[in-house]
GROMACS .gro file of C-alpha atoms in nm:
model
  276
    1MET     CA    1   2.854   2.222  -0.848
    2SER     CA    2   2.504   2.282  -0.716
    3THR     CA    3   2.333   2.020  -0.507
    4GLY     CA    4   2.056   1.801  -0.640
    5THR     CA    5   1.693   1.778  -0.537
    6LEU     CA    6   1.512   1.528  -0.321
    7VAL     CA    7   1.158   1.459  -0.447
    8LEU     CA    8   0.901   1.284  -0.229
    9ALA     CA    9   0.653   1.145  -0.480
   10ALA     CA   10   0.307   1.039  -0.368
   11THR     CA   11   0.182   0.721  -0.536
   12PRO     CA   12  -0.177   0.596  -0.576
   13ILE     CA   13  -0.325   0.424  -0.271
   14GLY     CA   14  -0.516   0.185  -0.496
   15ASP     CA   15  -0.627   0.297  -0.839
   16PRO     CA   16  -0.327   0.382  -1.061
   17ARG     CA   17  -0.544   0.634  -1.249
   18ASP     CA   18  -0.514   0.858  -0.940
   19ALA     CA   19  -0.147   0.920  -1.011
   20ALA     CA   20  -0.056   1.287  -1.049
   21PRO     CA   21   0.042   1.369  -1.411
   22ARG     CA   22   0.383   1.484  -1.289
   23LEU     CA   23   0.458   1.150  -1.121
   24GLY     CA   24   0.533   0.973  -1.450
   25GLN     CA   25   0.766   1.251  -1.560
   26GLU     CA   26   0.959   1.244  -1.233
   27LEU     CA   27   0.998   0.866  -1.245
   28ALA     CA   28   1.111   0.875  -1.607
   29THR     CA   29   1.379   1.141  -1.559
   30ALA     CA   30   1.510   1.081  -1.204
   31ASP     CA   31   1.877   1.000  -1.162
   32VAL     CA   32   1.779   0.766  -0.878
   33ILE     CA   33   1.447   0.618  -0.773
   34ALA     CA   34   1.447   0.500  -0.412
   35ALA     CA   35   1.153   0.261  -0.380
   36GLU     CA   36   1.007   0.091  -0.075
   37ASP     CA   37   0.931  -0.217  -0.287
   38THR     CA   38   1.094  -0.239  -0.629
   39ARG     CA   39   0.840  -0.500  -0.744
   40ARG     CA   40   0.550  -0.268  -0.669
   41LEU     CA   41   0.735   0.012  -0.840
   42LYS     CA   42   0.769  -0.203  -1.151
   43ARG     CA   43   0.391  -0.261  -1.155
   44LEU     CA   44   0.330   0.112  -1.116
   45LEU     CA   45   0.571   0.194  -1.397
   46THR     CA   46   0.392  -0.055  -1.621
   47ALA     CA   47   0.052   0.097  -1.536
   48LEU     CA   48   0.184   0.447  -1.608
   49GLU     CA   49   0.366   0.330  -1.923
   50VAL     CA   50   0.690   0.482  -1.796
   51MET     CA   51   1.044   0.362  -1.860
   52PRO     CA   52   1.290   0.502  -1.602
   53THR     CA   53   1.631   0.619  -1.723
   54GLY     CA   54   1.794   0.634  -1.380
   55ARG     CA   55   1.900   0.375  -1.126
   56VAL     CA   56   1.637   0.202  -0.908
   57LEU     CA   57   1.734   0.128  -0.547
   58SER     CA   58   1.539  -0.035  -0.265
   59TYR     CA   59   1.471   0.195   0.030
   60HIS     CA   60   1.268   0.041   0.309
   61GLU     CA   61   1.253   0.023   0.689
   62HIS     CA   62   1.523  -0.245   0.708
   63ASN     CA   63   1.789  -0.062   0.501
   64GLU     CA   64   1.681   0.302   0.548
   65ALA     CA   65   1.951   0.385   0.801
   66ALA     CA   66   2.230   0.231   0.592
   67ARG     CA   67   2.116   0.366   0.255
   68THR     CA   68   2.042   0.725   0.361
   69PRO     CA   69   2.409   0.841   0.358
   70GLU     CA   70   2.453   0.700   0.006
   71LEU     CA   71   2.149   0.891  -0.119
   72VAL     CA   72   2.266   1.211   0.050
   73GLU     CA   73   2.601   1.175  -0.128
   74ARG     CA   74   2.421   1.143  -0.460
   75LEU     CA   75   2.215   1.451  -0.382
   76LEU     CA   76   2.526   1.648  -0.288
   77ALA     CA   77   2.674   1.541  -0.621
   78GLY     CA   78   2.385   1.711  -0.800
   79GLU     CA   79   2.156   1.416  -0.870
   80ARG     CA   80   1.777   1.420  -0.856
   81VAL     CA   81   1.651   1.148  -0.619
   82VAL     CA   82   1.284   1.049  -0.623
   83VAL     CA   83   1.148   0.856  -0.325
   84VAL     CA   84   0.833   0.644  -0.362
   85THR     CA   85   0.664   0.412  -0.116
   86ASP     CA   86   0.404   0.143  -0.176
   87ALA     CA   87   0.116   0.391  -0.146
   88GLY     CA   88   0.064   0.752  -0.050
   89MET     CA   89   0.320   1.011   0.057
   90PRO     CA   90   0.669   0.896   0.160
   91SER     CA   91   0.763   0.967   0.524
   92VAL     CA   92   0.398   0.946   0.644
   93SER     CA   93   0.412   0.615   0.835
   94ASP     CA   94   0.650   0.503   0.558
   95PRO     CA   95   1.024   0.537   0.480
   96GLY     CA   96   1.141   0.887   0.392
   97TYR     CA   97   1.160   1.097   0.706
   98ARG     CA   98   1.519   0.997   0.785
   99LEU     CA   99   1.632   1.101   0.436
  100VAL     CA  100   1.438   1.428   0.449
  101ALA     CA  101   1.599   1.518   0.782
  102ALA     CA  102   1.946   1.436   0.648
  103ALA     CA  103   1.885   1.632   0.328
  104VAL     CA  104   1.763   1.938   0.517
  105GLU     CA  105   2.067   1.918   0.744
  106ALA     CA  106   2.291   1.912   0.436
  107GLY     CA  107   2.119   2.211   0.278
  108ILE     CA  108   1.963   2.007  -0.003
  109ARG     CA  109   1.638   2.119  -0.165
  110VAL     CA  110   1.341   1.899  -0.077
  111THR     CA  111   1.014   1.908  -0.269
  112CYS     CA  112   0.729   1.670  -0.343
  113VAL     CA  113   0.482   1.550  -0.602
  114PRO     CA  114   0.144   1.580  -0.427
  115GLY     CA  115  -0.106   1.304  -0.463
  116PRO     CA  116  -0.340   1.054  -0.297
  117SER     CA  117  -0.353   1.027   0.081
  118ALA     CA  118  -0.539   0.758   0.273
  119VAL     CA  119  -0.542   0.988   0.576
  120LEU     CA  120  -0.720   1.274   0.404
  121MET     CA  121  -0.953   1.054   0.201
  122ALA     CA  122  -1.065   0.857   0.506
  123LEU     CA  123  -1.117   1.179   0.698
  124ALA     CA  124  -1.322   1.327   0.414
  125VAL     CA  125  -1.557   1.028   0.376
  126SER     CA  126  -1.588   0.946   0.747
  127GLY     CA  127  -1.874   1.185   0.813
  128LEU     CA  128  -1.688   1.310   1.122
  129PRO     CA  129  -1.568   1.670   1.183
  130VAL     CA  130  -1.275   1.760   0.959
  131ASP     CA  131  -1.192   2.113   1.074
  132ARG     CA  132  -0.930   1.988   1.322
  133PHE     CA  133  -0.768   1.644   1.322
  134ALA     CA  134  -0.462   1.450   1.439
  135PHE     CA  135  -0.294   1.159   1.261
  136ASP     CA  136  -0.138   0.903   1.497
  137GLY     CA  137  -0.020   0.641   1.248
  138PHE     CA  138  -0.013   0.279   1.371
  139LEU     CA  139  -0.088   0.206   1.734
  140PRO     CA  140   0.157  -0.011   1.936
  141ARG     CA  141   0.108  -0.383   1.885
  142LYS     CA  142   0.138  -0.475   2.252
  143ALA     CA  143  -0.189  -0.444   2.442
  144GLY     CA  144  -0.042  -0.257   2.739
  145GLU     CA  145   0.137   0.004   2.528
  146ARG     CA  146  -0.167   0.047   2.307
  147ALA     CA  147  -0.393   0.100   2.607
  148ARG     CA  148  -0.155   0.365   2.741
  149VAL     CA  149  -0.146   0.555   2.411
  150LEU     CA  150  -0.524   0.543   2.377
  151ALA     CA  151  -0.572   0.659   2.737
  152GLU     CA  152  -0.356   0.962   2.661
  153ALA     CA  153  -0.572   1.042   2.357
  154ALA     CA  154  -0.908   0.987   2.527
  155GLN     CA  155  -0.970   1.357   2.593
  156GLU     CA  156  -0.833   1.481   2.258
  157ARG     CA  157  -1.106   1.693   2.099
  158ARG     CA  158  -0.966   1.674   1.746
  159THR     CA  159  -1.080   1.394   1.514
  160LEU     CA  160  -0.824   1.111   1.530
  161VAL     CA  161  -0.694   0.909   1.234
  162TYR     CA  162  -0.509   0.578   1.263
  163PHE     CA  163  -0.373   0.310   1.032
  164GLU     CA  164  -0.429  -0.052   1.132
  165ALA     CA  165  -0.352  -0.400   1.002
  166PRO     CA  166  -0.663  -0.609   0.923
  167HIS     CA  167  -0.573  -0.893   1.162
  168ARG     CA  168  -0.551  -0.646   1.454
  169LEU     CA  169  -0.860  -0.439   1.369
  170ALA     CA  170  -1.112  -0.607   1.601
  171GLU     CA  171  -0.870  -0.598   1.894
  172THR     CA  172  -0.787  -0.233   1.830
  173LEU     CA  173  -1.150  -0.124   1.801
  174ALA     CA  174  -1.232  -0.305   2.126
  175ALA     CA  175  -0.942  -0.126   2.296
  176MET     CA  176  -1.065   0.206   2.158
  177ALA     CA  177  -1.416   0.138   2.286
  178GLU     CA  178  -1.271   0.076   2.631
  179ALA     CA  179  -1.048   0.385   2.627
  180PHE     CA  180  -1.280   0.632   2.453
  181GLY     CA  181  -1.617   0.487   2.553
  182PRO     CA  182  -1.838   0.248   2.352
  183THR     CA  183  -2.060   0.525   2.213
  184ARG     CA  184  -1.778   0.731   2.058
  185ARG     CA  185  -1.844   0.766   1.685
  186ALA     CA  186  -1.596   0.627   1.435
  187ALA     CA  187  -1.551   0.504   1.080
  188VAL     CA  188  -1.349   0.215   0.939
  189CYS     CA  189  -1.232   0.287   0.584
  190ARG     CA  190  -1.115  -0.018   0.395
  191GLU     CA  191  -0.951  -0.060   0.052
  192LEU     CA  192  -0.994   0.308  -0.039
  193THR     CA  193  -1.009   0.370  -0.419
  194LYS     CA  194  -0.993  -0.005  -0.483
  195THR     CA  195  -1.257  -0.243  -0.618
  196TYR     CA  196  -1.388  -0.344  -0.277
  197GLU     CA  197  -1.380  -0.002  -0.114
  198GLU     CA  198  -1.592   0.004   0.200
  199VAL     CA  199  -1.666   0.262   0.470
  200ARG     CA  200  -1.831   0.141   0.791
  201ARG     CA  201  -1.965   0.407   1.026
  202GLY     CA  202  -2.104   0.365   1.376
  203THR     CA  203  -2.008   0.366   1.741
  204LEU     CA  204  -1.684   0.201   1.849
  205ALA     CA  205  -1.884  -0.076   2.015
  206GLU     CA  206  -2.078  -0.144   1.693
  207LEU     CA  207  -1.766  -0.140   1.480
  208ALA     CA  208  -1.574  -0.364   1.722
  209GLU     CA  209  -1.854  -0.622   1.700
  210TRP     CA  210  -1.862  -0.600   1.320
  211ALA     CA  211  -1.484  -0.642   1.296
  212THR     CA  212  -1.492  -0.978   1.477
  213GLU     CA  213  -1.613  -1.126   1.148
  214GLY     CA  214  -1.278  -1.033   0.995
  215ALA     CA  215  -1.166  -0.763   0.754
  216ARG     CA  216  -0.919  -0.754   0.469
  217GLY     CA  217  -0.712  -0.495   0.291
  218GLU     CA  218  -0.561  -0.158   0.378
  219ILE     CA  219  -0.746  -0.002   0.672
  220THR     CA  220  -0.775   0.350   0.808
  221VAL     CA  221  -0.974   0.418   1.125
  222VAL     CA  222  -1.122   0.762   1.195
  223VAL     CA  223  -1.248   0.839   1.547
  224ALA     CA  224  -1.445   1.141   1.662
  225GLY     CA  225  -1.272   1.362   1.914
  226ALA     CA  226  -1.390   1.389   2.273
  227GLU     CA  227  -1.682   1.621   2.318
  228ARG     CA  228  -1.649   1.916   2.549
  229VAL     CA  229  -1.802   1.860   2.890
  230VAL     CA  230  -2.125   2.059   2.891
  231THR     CA  231  -2.327   2.184   3.184
  232SER     CA  232  -2.594   2.377   2.998
  233VAL     CA  233  -2.800   2.360   2.680
  234GLU     CA  234  -2.608   2.655   2.538
  235ASP     CA  235  -2.275   2.477   2.594
  236ALA     CA  236  -2.400   2.175   2.400
  237LEU     CA  237  -2.525   2.357   2.091
  238ASP     CA  238  -2.197   2.387   1.899
  239GLY     CA  239  -2.129   2.014   1.925
  240ILE     CA  240  -2.487   1.929   1.826
  241ARG     CA  241  -2.475   2.152   1.521
  242GLN     CA  242  -2.143   2.001   1.408
  243ARG     CA  243  -2.284   1.650   1.427
  244VAL     CA  244  -2.600   1.745   1.239
  245ALA     CA  245  -2.391   1.919   0.972
  246ALA     CA  246  -2.195   1.594   0.937
  247GLY     CA  247  -2.517   1.409   0.853
  248GLU     CA  248  -2.669   1.285   1.179
  249ARG     CA  249  -3.036   1.341   1.260
  250LEU     CA  250  -3.099   1.617   1.511
  251LYS     CA  251  -3.343   1.399   1.702
  252ASP     CA  252  -3.080   1.126   1.748
  253VAL     CA  253  -2.805   1.369   1.844
  254ALA     CA  254  -3.027   1.544   2.100
  255ALA     CA  255  -3.114   1.207   2.256
  256ASP     CA  256  -2.747   1.101   2.268
  257VAL     CA  257  -2.631   1.428   2.427
  258ALA     CA  258  -2.920   1.421   2.674
  259GLY     CA  259  -2.828   1.069   2.780
  260ARG     CA  260  -2.466   1.162   2.845
  261THR     CA  261  -2.520   1.499   3.011
  262GLY     CA  262  -2.852   1.470   3.192
  263LEU     CA  263  -2.985   1.772   3.002
  264SER     CA  264  -3.338   1.773   2.864
  265LYS     CA  265  -3.369   1.612   2.523
  266LYS     CA  266  -3.656   1.846   2.432
  267ALA     CA  267  -3.465   2.154   2.547
  268LEU     CA  268  -3.160   2.053   2.340
  269TYR     CA  269  -3.376   1.983   2.033
  270ASP     CA  270  -3.574   2.307   2.062
  271ALA     CA  271  -3.261   2.517   2.118
  272ALA     CA  272  -3.090   2.365   1.815
  273VAL     CA  273  -3.394   2.432   1.596
  274ALA     CA  274  -3.413   2.790   1.722
  275LYS     CA  275  -3.045   2.843   1.636
  276GLY     CA  276  -3.102   2.707   1.286
   0.00000   0.00000   0.00000
């Protein structure tokens, strides 16, 4: 008997209309649906007008270790197991990785239903460089551990993406401002694709102050990478052009770079204009 297939199925991060057309078919025909929250799955099935024919099992952080062997056995028996989490792609800061690793080890086929991603959407709407980025999930809850992780990332030149809980947002942004510098650019993306979607852009200091008023919902934080240390106008041009391409005014960027490097604001502005 051939082995089954493990399907990681991305679910909408807010608006159920964002569901991939194939998602409903997979949920309807799966032998087993392993869901992070079976109540949320039921709401999604209702929104998609889908009636599953297979068995629905809970699969979350508290039972993932115990349930993985059972699911592997089902896969080895030839069943099709579909994994869904509350939102987005399973295994990305959600249950799923442990099962994928076990399935790969057992020689089981693993595939996915592509779909919405809070990471990529936040990155796209942030206004920050998107050519190179790193996703670091949730930061540690303890202040000391968080400070250590942020200190290690302070010189990372790729754009950084984090998830954060609303009640920790202000504290996290303040810690970022301390580790990365208060003028580092960032964006807080809240309730993406939902009714109260909001994207706040500014420096870490500005965003930390704004967050003290409180924020609700699912939150993704995007932070600009560290800029290369420049010693000449020519060294600074690539970074200036990237920021202008992302939507900032050349005049403002030239002033910011001049203030941090000691280079002439006029020389930076003129050189950027000359380079087009």
